[in-house]
Amino acid sequence: AVGAYVASTGVFTPSVTYNADPGTTGPIDLFSRGVTLEKIRMAVNKAVREFFYEDYVILTDVADGDMRGAGITNWTAYGTLSASSGKVTNTNADEGLRALRALATAANSGYQSDTMFMDPDYPTRRVRAKVRADVGTVTIRAYDVTNSASIDLELHDSREWAIIDFTWTAPATCQAYAYQIEADTSTSDVFCNWLQSYRPDAREMRMPEGVIRRGMVREVVGAMLSANELPADLTTYWPLSGRLIPDPSNPNNQFRYQFDSPLTIPPVLHASMQGEMLTAMAQTTFVDRSLLVAAAATELCRVMASGPASIEGAQWKRLEQQWRLTWADEASNQLPGPALELGYSRGW
């Protein structure tokens, strides 16, 4: 906020206390008439909540195994990794929103997933991971957390994306396990686009954390993917019959899917996924830009017009109507079916 302005010199004095020097070359945005960056962010998030895009998302028992999360909360680094390691959203995210990068500065460094507990009556798991190695070799390892030992692993040393796929059985003493994504040398640079793990005869799996409405689930399908030596994008899908079970008391996974028969092929969710909401000003989200601008501007004008009645409030109301018309034009041009009324999700 501006605390003071001297017209004779053109100097603005901020009324905020900076935690760090903002510098002399960075951009500074000035908003008038009560508009703030926080109100803009809230308007954008209100609009984002109503945008959905079609996607295929793996079903996995590994927390953040689909790598859709922005951070690495569910992945623990080990060894020595460069600060450039972590989630990436550039061309190394071949499918979905992100991939996990392990840029090593010491041999045998990487990330380990959250620990999962083993049912001794069902000790077998199938693991699949889409990986590439820009430098060196990437290892996908099933790791026995109980005994601090490797159970099984597969390697890939090509710059081309490939799908590692193997089935393993835990030893009788293993009570907890995890997965490791590892770079082999001190200069290795490897990527994992997703990591799927499931019990081959499972009858139920959790929906991804991002599935918060029943209508987001189009269908659950089985994926027949290529062998390791073939390109990773050779994929066909067919439906897996079953039913969606709500689990609203679970804060992380609000739906489960019960299969009509035991799993024999990798399960994938065909979904209408919601655009990511912004938690910081520098964050990005995945929605159509022209639709988002029109929807967010409409929402911002609505908020600004909701104050005490005034001439300025009437001006905001007129702007809201103008942006609403812009939204209708954009929606009719880009979305199938009739133009949508802002404030209601598309039913896909």
Coordinates of C-alpha atoms in Angstrom, one line a residue:
A1 CA 0.0 0.0 0.0
V2 CA 1.1 3.6 -0.6
G3 CA 1.6 5.5 2.6
A4 CA 2.4 8.9 1.0
Y5 CA 2.9 10.6 -2.3
V6 CA 4.7 13.8 -3.1
A7 CA 3.3 15.3 -6.3
S8 CA 6.2 17.7 -6.8
T9 CA 8.7 14.9 -6.9
G10 CA 6.6 12.0 -8.0
V11 CA 7.8 9.9 -5.1
F12 CA 5.6 7.2 -3.6
T13 CA 6.4 6.0 0.0
P14 CA 5.2 2.4 0.7
S15 CA 3.3 1.9 4.0
V16 CA 4.6 -1.7 4.3
T17 CA 7.7 -3.0 6.0
Y18 CA 9.9 -5.1 3.7
N19 CA 11.5 -8.3 5.0
A20 CA 14.2 -7.8 2.3
D21 CA 15.3 -5.1 0.0
P22 CA 13.0 -5.2 -3.1
G23 CA 15.9 -3.9 -5.3
T24 CA 15.9 -1.2 -7.9
T25 CA 15.2 -3.1 -11.1
G26 CA 12.2 -5.3 -10.2
P27 CA 8.7 -4.5 -11.4
I28 CA 6.3 -2.6 -9.1
D29 CA 2.6 -2.8 -9.6
L30 CA 0.3 0.0 -8.5
F31 CA -3.4 -0.6 -8.1
S32 CA -6.0 2.0 -7.4
R33 CA -9.6 2.1 -6.2
G34 CA -9.2 -0.5 -3.5
V35 CA -7.8 -3.3 -5.8
T36 CA -5.0 -5.3 -4.2
L37 CA -2.9 -8.3 -5.3
E38 CA -4.7 -10.4 -2.7
K39 CA -8.1 -9.6 -4.1
I40 CA -6.8 -10.4 -7.6
R41 CA -5.4 -13.8 -6.4
M42 CA -8.7 -14.6 -4.7
A43 CA -10.6 -13.7 -7.9
V44 CA -8.3 -15.9 -9.9
N45 CA -8.8 -18.8 -7.5
K46 CA -12.6 -18.4 -7.5
A47 CA -12.4 -18.7 -11.3
V48 CA -9.9 -21.6 -11.3
R49 CA -12.3 -23.7 -9.1
E50 CA -14.7 -23.7 -11.9
F51 CA -12.3 -24.8 -14.7
F52 CA -11.7 -28.5 -15.4
Y53 CA -9.5 -30.2 -18.1
E54 CA -9.6 -33.8 -19.3
D55 CA -6.7 -35.9 -18.2
Y56 CA -5.5 -39.5 -17.5
V57 CA -4.1 -40.0 -14.0
I58 CA -2.5 -43.2 -12.7
L59 CA -4.0 -44.8 -9.6
T60 CA -1.2 -45.6 -7.2
D61 CA -0.7 -46.5 -3.5
V62 CA 2.3 -44.1 -3.4
A63 CA 1.5 -40.7 -2.0
D64 CA 2.2 -38.2 -4.8
G65 CA 3.2 -41.0 -7.1
D66 CA 1.5 -39.2 -9.9
M67 CA 3.9 -36.2 -9.2
R68 CA 1.0 -33.8 -9.4
G69 CA 1.9 -32.1 -6.1
A70 CA 3.9 -28.8 -6.4
G71 CA 6.4 -29.7 -3.7
I72 CA 8.2 -32.8 -2.4
T73 CA 6.4 -33.2 0.9
N74 CA 6.0 -36.9 0.2
W75 CA 9.5 -37.5 -1.1
T76 CA 12.6 -37.5 1.1
A77 CA 16.0 -36.7 -0.5
Y78 CA 19.0 -38.9 0.4
G79 CA 22.6 -38.7 -0.6
T80 CA 23.6 -35.4 -2.0
L81 CA 21.4 -33.6 -4.6
S82 CA 21.8 -30.3 -6.4
A83 CA 19.5 -27.4 -5.4
S84 CA 18.0 -27.8 -8.9
S85 CA 16.5 -31.1 -7.9
G86 CA 12.8 -31.4 -7.1
K87 CA 9.6 -31.0 -9.1
V88 CA 9.9 -29.7 -12.6
T89 CA 7.2 -28.5 -15.0
N90 CA 9.2 -28.0 -18.2
T91 CA 9.7 -30.5 -21.1
N92 CA 10.8 -33.1 -18.6
A93 CA 7.2 -33.4 -17.4
D94 CA 6.2 -35.6 -20.3
E95 CA 2.7 -36.5 -18.9
G96 CA 0.6 -34.5 -16.4
L97 CA 1.8 -31.5 -14.6
R98 CA 5.2 -32.4 -13.2
A99 CA 8.1 -34.8 -12.9
L100 CA 10.6 -35.4 -10.1
R101 CA 14.2 -34.6 -10.9
A102 CA 17.2 -36.0 -9.1
L103 CA 20.3 -34.1 -10.1
A104 CA 23.1 -35.8 -8.1
T105 CA 26.3 -34.3 -6.8
A106 CA 27.3 -37.6 -5.2
A107 CA 26.8 -41.2 -6.3
N108 CA 23.7 -43.1 -5.4
S109 CA 21.6 -40.1 -4.4
G110 CA 17.9 -39.6 -5.0
Y111 CA 14.4 -39.5 -3.4
Q112 CA 12.6 -42.0 -1.2
S113 CA 8.8 -42.1 -1.1
D114 CA 6.7 -42.0 2.1
T115 CA 6.7 -45.3 3.9
M116 CA 3.9 -47.8 3.3
F117 CA 2.9 -50.7 5.5
M118 CA 3.0 -54.3 4.2
D119 CA 0.1 -56.7 4.7
P120 CA 1.9 -60.1 5.3
D121 CA -1.0 -62.0 3.7
Y122 CA -0.5 -60.0 0.4
P123 CA 3.3 -59.3 0.1
T124 CA 3.4 -58.9 -3.7
R125 CA 3.4 -55.5 -5.5
R126 CA 3.7 -54.3 -9.1
V127 CA 5.6 -51.1 -9.7
R128 CA 5.7 -49.1 -12.8
A129 CA 7.5 -45.8 -13.4
K130 CA 8.0 -43.5 -16.4
V131 CA 11.6 -42.4 -16.3
R132 CA 14.5 -41.0 -18.4
A133 CA 18.1 -40.3 -17.7
D134 CA 19.5 -37.2 -19.2
V135 CA 22.9 -38.2 -17.8
G136 CA 23.8 -41.5 -16.2
T137 CA 21.4 -44.2 -15.1
V138 CA 18.1 -44.0 -13.1
T139 CA 17.2 -46.8 -10.7
I140 CA 13.7 -47.6 -9.4
R141 CA 14.1 -49.6 -6.3
A142 CA 11.6 -51.4 -4.0
Y143 CA 13.1 -50.7 -0.6
D144 CA 12.5 -52.7 2.7
V145 CA 12.2 -50.0 5.3
T146 CA 12.0 -52.5 8.2
N147 CA 15.3 -54.1 7.4
S148 CA 17.0 -51.2 5.5
A149 CA 17.6 -53.3 2.5
S150 CA 16.9 -53.4 -1.3
I151 CA 14.1 -55.8 -2.3
D152 CA 14.3 -55.5 -6.1
L153 CA 15.2 -52.9 -8.7
E154 CA 15.3 -52.0 -12.4
L155 CA 17.5 -49.6 -14.3
H156 CA 17.2 -47.3 -17.3
D157 CA 20.1 -45.4 -18.9
S158 CA 18.5 -43.8 -22.0
R159 CA 17.6 -40.1 -22.6
E160 CA 14.3 -41.4 -24.1
W161 CA 11.3 -41.8 -21.8
A162 CA 10.6 -45.5 -20.9
I163 CA 8.4 -47.4 -18.5
I164 CA 10.1 -49.5 -15.9
D165 CA 7.8 -52.4 -14.9
F166 CA 8.4 -55.2 -12.5
T167 CA 6.7 -57.2 -9.8
W168 CA 8.3 -58.0 -6.4
T169 CA 7.5 -59.9 -3.3
A170 CA 8.5 -58.7 0.2
P171 CA 10.5 -60.9 2.5
A172 CA 8.6 -62.3 5.5
T173 CA 10.3 -59.9 7.9
C174 CA 9.3 -56.8 5.9
Q175 CA 6.6 -54.8 7.7
A176 CA 7.1 -51.4 5.9
Y177 CA 8.4 -50.5 2.4
A178 CA 9.1 -47.5 0.2
Y179 CA 10.3 -46.7 -3.3
Q180 CA 13.6 -45.0 -4.3
I181 CA 14.3 -43.0 -7.4
E182 CA 18.1 -42.9 -7.6
A183 CA 20.8 -41.4 -9.7
D184 CA 23.9 -43.6 -10.0
T185 CA 26.8 -41.2 -10.2
S186 CA 27.9 -37.7 -9.0
T187 CA 26.9 -36.2 -12.3
S188 CA 23.7 -38.1 -13.1
D189 CA 20.6 -36.2 -14.0
V190 CA 17.4 -38.3 -13.9
F191 CA 13.7 -37.8 -14.1
C192 CA 10.6 -39.7 -13.0
N193 CA 7.3 -38.6 -14.5
W194 CA 5.2 -40.9 -12.3
L195 CA 5.5 -44.0 -10.1
Q196 CA 2.6 -46.4 -9.8
S197 CA 2.4 -49.2 -7.2
Y198 CA -0.5 -51.5 -6.5
R199 CA -1.3 -55.0 -5.4
P200 CA -1.9 -57.1 -8.5
D201 CA -5.0 -58.7 -7.1
A202 CA -6.4 -55.6 -5.5
R203 CA -10.2 -55.0 -5.4
E204 CA -10.0 -51.4 -4.2
M205 CA -7.8 -48.3 -4.7
R206 CA -7.9 -44.7 -3.5
M207 CA -8.7 -41.9 -5.9
P208 CA -6.0 -39.2 -6.3
E209 CA -6.1 -36.4 -3.8
G210 CA -7.3 -33.9 -6.4
V211 CA -10.6 -35.8 -7.0
I212 CA -12.9 -33.9 -4.7
R213 CA -16.2 -34.3 -6.6
R214 CA -17.9 -37.4 -7.9
G215 CA -18.5 -35.7 -11.3
M216 CA -14.7 -35.4 -11.8
V217 CA -14.5 -39.2 -12.4
R218 CA -15.3 -40.1 -16.0
E219 CA -14.2 -43.7 -15.8
V220 CA -11.5 -46.0 -14.5
V221 CA -9.6 -47.8 -17.3
G222 CA -6.9 -50.4 -17.6
A223 CA -3.7 -49.4 -19.4
M224 CA -1.8 -51.8 -21.6
L225 CA 1.6 -50.2 -21.9
S226 CA 4.7 -51.0 -23.9
A227 CA 7.5 -53.3 -22.7
N228 CA 10.7 -51.6 -21.4
E229 CA 12.5 -51.7 -24.7
L230 CA 9.6 -49.9 -26.6
P231 CA 8.8 -46.2 -26.6
A232 CA 6.9 -45.2 -23.5
D233 CA 3.9 -43.6 -25.3
L234 CA 2.5 -46.7 -26.8
T235 CA -0.6 -47.0 -24.7
T236 CA -4.2 -48.3 -25.1
Y237 CA -7.0 -48.1 -22.5
W238 CA -10.2 -50.0 -21.8
P239 CA -12.8 -49.7 -19.1
L240 CA -12.5 -51.4 -15.7
S241 CA -15.9 -51.8 -14.2
G242 CA -16.6 -51.0 -10.6
R243 CA -18.1 -48.3 -8.4
L244 CA -17.0 -45.1 -6.8
I245 CA -17.2 -45.1 -2.9
P246 CA -17.2 -41.8 -1.1
D247 CA -14.9 -41.4 1.9
P248 CA -15.5 -37.8 3.0
S249 CA -13.9 -38.2 6.4
N250 CA -10.5 -38.8 4.7
P251 CA -8.9 -35.4 4.3
N252 CA -6.5 -36.6 1.6
N253 CA -8.5 -39.1 -0.5
Q254 CA -12.2 -38.4 -0.5
F255 CA -13.1 -41.3 -2.9
R256 CA -12.2 -44.9 -3.4
Y257 CA -12.9 -47.2 -6.4
Q258 CA -14.0 -50.8 -5.9
F259 CA -13.3 -53.0 -8.8
D260 CA -15.8 -55.7 -9.9
S261 CA -12.9 -58.2 -10.3
P262 CA -9.3 -58.4 -9.1
L263 CA -6.8 -56.2 -10.9
T264 CA -4.8 -57.8 -13.6
I265 CA -3.7 -54.6 -15.5
P266 CA -2.5 -51.2 -14.4
P267 CA -5.5 -48.9 -13.4
V268 CA -5.7 -45.3 -14.7
L269 CA -8.3 -42.7 -13.9
H270 CA -9.9 -40.9 -16.8
A271 CA -11.0 -37.6 -15.2
S272 CA -11.9 -34.0 -15.4
M273 CA -9.2 -32.5 -13.2
Q274 CA -9.5 -29.1 -11.6
G275 CA -7.0 -26.3 -12.3
E276 CA -4.6 -25.6 -9.5
M277 CA -5.4 -22.7 -7.2
L278 CA -2.7 -20.1 -6.5
T279 CA -1.1 -19.9 -3.1
A280 CA 1.6 -17.4 -4.1
M281 CA 1.8 -14.6 -6.5
A282 CA 4.6 -16.2 -8.6
Q283 CA 2.8 -19.6 -8.9
T284 CA 1.3 -20.8 -12.2
T285 CA -1.8 -22.8 -12.9
F286 CA -3.0 -25.0 -15.8
V287 CA -6.2 -23.5 -17.3
D288 CA -7.1 -21.7 -20.6
R289 CA -5.7 -18.1 -20.2
S290 CA -8.3 -16.2 -22.1
L291 CA -11.1 -17.9 -20.2
L292 CA -9.4 -17.4 -16.9
V293 CA -8.8 -13.7 -17.5
A294 CA -12.4 -13.1 -18.4
A295 CA -13.7 -15.1 -15.4
A296 CA -11.3 -13.6 -12.9
A297 CA -12.0 -10.1 -14.1
T298 CA -15.7 -10.7 -13.7
E299 CA -15.3 -12.0 -10.2
L300 CA -13.0 -9.1 -9.2
C301 CA -15.5 -6.5 -10.5
R302 CA -18.3 -8.3 -8.7
V303 CA -16.3 -8.1 -5.4
M304 CA -15.5 -4.5 -5.9
A305 CA -19.1 -3.6 -6.8
S306 CA -20.4 -5.3 -3.6
G307 CA -19.4 -2.5 -1.3
P308 CA -21.6 0.4 -0.2
A309 CA -23.7 1.9 -3.0
S310 CA -21.8 4.7 -4.8
I311 CA -21.0 6.0 -8.3
E312 CA -17.8 4.0 -8.2
G313 CA -19.8 0.9 -7.3
A314 CA -22.0 1.4 -10.3
Q315 CA -18.9 1.7 -12.5
W316 CA -17.6 -1.6 -11.2
K317 CA -21.0 -3.2 -11.9
R318 CA -20.9 -2.0 -15.5
L319 CA -17.4 -3.5 -15.8
E320 CA -18.6 -6.7 -14.4
Q321 CA -21.3 -7.0 -17.0
Q322 CA -18.8 -6.2 -19.8
W323 CA -16.4 -8.9 -18.6
R324 CA -19.3 -11.3 -18.2
L325 CA -20.1 -10.8 -21.9
T326 CA -16.4 -11.4 -22.7
W327 CA -16.5 -14.6 -20.7
A328 CA -19.6 -15.8 -22.6
D329 CA -17.9 -15.1 -26.0
E330 CA -14.8 -16.9 -25.0
A331 CA -16.8 -19.9 -23.6
S332 CA -18.9 -20.2 -26.7
N333 CA -15.8 -20.1 -28.9
Q334 CA -13.7 -22.6 -27.0
L335 CA -16.0 -25.0 -25.1
P336 CA -18.4 -27.5 -26.6
G337 CA -22.0 -26.8 -26.1
P338 CA -23.7 -23.6 -25.1
A339 CA -21.9 -20.8 -23.3
L340 CA -21.7 -21.3 -19.5
E341 CA -23.0 -19.1 -16.8
L342 CA -20.1 -18.0 -14.6
G343 CA -20.2 -19.6 -11.2
Y344 CA -21.2 -23.1 -12.3
S345 CA -18.8 -25.9 -13.1
R346 CA -18.9 -27.5 -16.5
G347 CA -20.4 -31.0 -16.2
W348 CA -18.2 -32.6 -18.9

